[in-house]
């Protein structure tokens, strides 16, 4: 049976920036009986929970809402996520859309004004380039 990487917040882990989760019962039901590997790139990258929200800027850097450059944490989290996927032979992932890490269709535009644009989070972009496919919910 193939392992599937899943954004941990969708499974109910309280790893979201505000300390909550994004529990998704459709994802939970889909995952029943499957080999699931929870991932949270932002926690893997060393960021705290709760944490200041971050958005990807036009120049590719990731800044938190207070202007701190947290790009390194996102890159480190992506690297560790990829190590986990490789270790568990995951070629598919279920990711939380809209996140600066996990967004696989949309992200926020970097202005912290709740504007959503088409785009990929840092980790999702890396995984896509590695050939990982995303299961859409
Ligand atoms: Fe969820 Fe991904 Fe954000 Fe972690 S980084 S809280 S898994 S969306």
Coordinates of C-alpha atoms and ligand atoms in Angstrom, one line a residue:
X1 CA 0.0 0.0 0.0
X2 CA 1.3 3.4 -0.9
X3 CA 2.0 6.0 1.8
X4 CA 0.3 9.4 1.4
X5 CA 1.8 12.5 3.0
X6 CA -0.9 14.7 4.5
X7 CA -0.7 18.2 6.0
X8 CA -1.0 17.5 9.7
X9 CA -3.5 20.3 10.3
X10 CA -6.0 18.6 8.0
X11 CA -5.8 15.6 10.3
X12 CA -6.6 17.7 13.3
X13 CA -3.1 18.4 14.6
X14 CA -3.0 21.8 16.2
X15 CA -0.1 23.1 14.2
X16 CA -1.8 25.9 12.4
X17 CA -0.2 29.4 12.9
X18 CA -3.0 30.4 15.3
X19 CA -2.7 27.2 17.4
X20 CA -5.7 25.7 15.8
X21 CA -6.2 22.9 13.2
X22 CA -7.8 22.6 9.8
X23 CA -9.6 19.3 10.6
X24 CA -11.2 18.1 7.4
X25 CA -13.6 15.1 7.8
X26 CA -13.5 14.4 4.1
X27 CA -9.7 13.9 4.4
X28 CA -10.1 11.8 7.5
X29 CA -12.6 9.6 5.8
X30 CA -10.4 9.3 2.7
X31 CA -7.4 8.3 4.8
X32 CA -9.1 5.5 6.6
X33 CA -7.3 2.3 5.9
X34 CA -4.5 4.0 4.2
X35 CA -0.9 4.6 5.3
X36 CA -0.7 8.2 6.2
X37 CA 2.4 10.3 6.9
X38 CA 1.5 13.6 8.7
X39 CA 3.7 16.5 7.8
X40 CA 3.9 20.1 8.8
X41 CA 6.7 22.0 7.0
X42 CA 6.4 25.1 9.1
X43 CA 6.9 23.1 12.4
X44 CA 9.6 21.1 10.7
X45 CA 11.3 24.4 9.8
X46 CA 11.5 25.3 13.5
X47 CA 8.6 27.8 13.7
X48 CA 6.6 27.9 16.9
X49 CA 2.9 27.2 17.3
X50 CA 1.2 29.6 17.6
X51 CA 3.3 31.8 15.3
X52 CA 3.0 35.1 13.4
X53 CA 1.4 34.4 10.0
X54 CA 3.7 34.6 7.0
X55 CA 3.1 35.3 3.3
X56 CA 5.3 34.9 0.2
X57 CA 6.4 38.2 -1.3
X58 CA 6.7 39.2 -4.9
X59 CA 10.5 38.6 -4.7
X60 CA 10.1 35.1 -3.4
X61 CA 11.1 35.8 0.2
X62 CA 8.7 34.7 3.0
X63 CA 8.0 37.5 5.5
X64 CA 5.9 37.2 8.6
X65 CA 3.3 39.9 9.4
X66 CA 5.9 41.8 11.4
X67 CA 8.3 41.9 8.5
X68 CA 10.7 39.3 9.8
X69 CA 12.3 37.3 7.0
X70 CA 11.5 33.6 7.7
X71 CA 12.5 32.2 4.4
X72 CA 15.2 30.1 6.0
X73 CA 12.6 28.3 8.2
X74 CA 10.4 27.6 5.1
X75 CA 13.4 26.2 3.2
X76 CA 14.5 24.1 6.1
X77 CA 10.9 22.8 6.6
X78 CA 10.7 22.0 2.9
X79 CA 14.0 20.1 3.0
X80 CA 12.9 18.0 6.0
X81 CA 9.5 17.4 4.5
X82 CA 11.1 16.0 1.4
X83 CA 13.3 13.8 3.5
X84 CA 10.2 12.4 5.2
X85 CA 8.5 11.8 1.9
X86 CA 11.5 10.0 0.5
X87 CA 12.0 7.9 3.5
X88 CA 8.3 6.7 3.3
X89 CA 8.2 6.5 -0.5
X90 CA 5.4 9.0 -0.7
X91 CA 4.6 10.0 -4.3
X92 CA 1.2 11.6 -3.4
X93 CA 0.2 14.2 -0.9
X94 CA -2.9 15.9 0.5
X95 CA -2.0 19.5 1.3
X96 CA -3.8 22.4 2.9
X97 CA -4.4 24.9 0.2
X98 CA -3.8 28.6 0.8
X99 CA -0.8 28.1 3.0
X100 CA 2.6 29.7 2.2
X101 CA 4.0 26.3 2.7
X102 CA 1.4 23.8 1.7
X103 CA -0.8 25.8 -0.7
X104 CA -1.0 23.8 -4.0
X105 CA -3.4 26.0 -6.0
X106 CA -3.6 29.3 -4.1
X107 CA -1.7 31.4 -1.7
X108 CA -2.1 34.9 -0.2
X109 CA -0.6 37.7 -2.2
X110 CA 2.0 38.9 0.3
X111 CA 0.2 42.0 1.4
X112 CA -1.5 40.5 4.5
X113 CA -4.8 41.9 3.2
X114 CA -6.6 38.6 2.7
X115 CA -6.1 38.7 -1.0
X116 CA -5.8 35.2 -2.5
X117 CA -4.0 34.5 -5.8
X118 CA -3.1 31.5 -7.8
X119 CA 0.2 30.1 -6.7
X120 CA 2.1 27.4 -4.8
X121 CA 3.5 27.5 -1.3
X122 CA 7.2 26.9 -0.8
X123 CA 7.0 23.2 0.1
X124 CA 4.2 22.5 -2.5
X125 CA 6.3 24.0 -5.3
X126 CA 9.3 21.9 -4.3
X127 CA 7.3 18.7 -4.0
X128 CA 5.6 19.3 -7.4
X129 CA 9.0 19.8 -9.0
X130 CA 10.0 16.5 -7.5
X131 CA 7.1 14.8 -9.2
X132 CA 4.8 14.5 -6.1
X133 CA 1.1 14.6 -7.1
X134 CA -1.5 16.3 -5.0
X135 CA -4.9 14.8 -4.2
X136 CA -7.4 17.7 -4.3
X137 CA -10.3 18.0 -1.8
Ligands
LIG1 FE1 -1.0 22.9 8.0 FE2 1.0 23.1 6.2 FE3 0.5 25.2 7.7 FE4 1.6 23.0 8.8 S1 2.5 24.4 7.3 S2 -0.1 24.2 9.7 S3 0.6 21.4 7.7 S4 -0.9 24.3 6.2

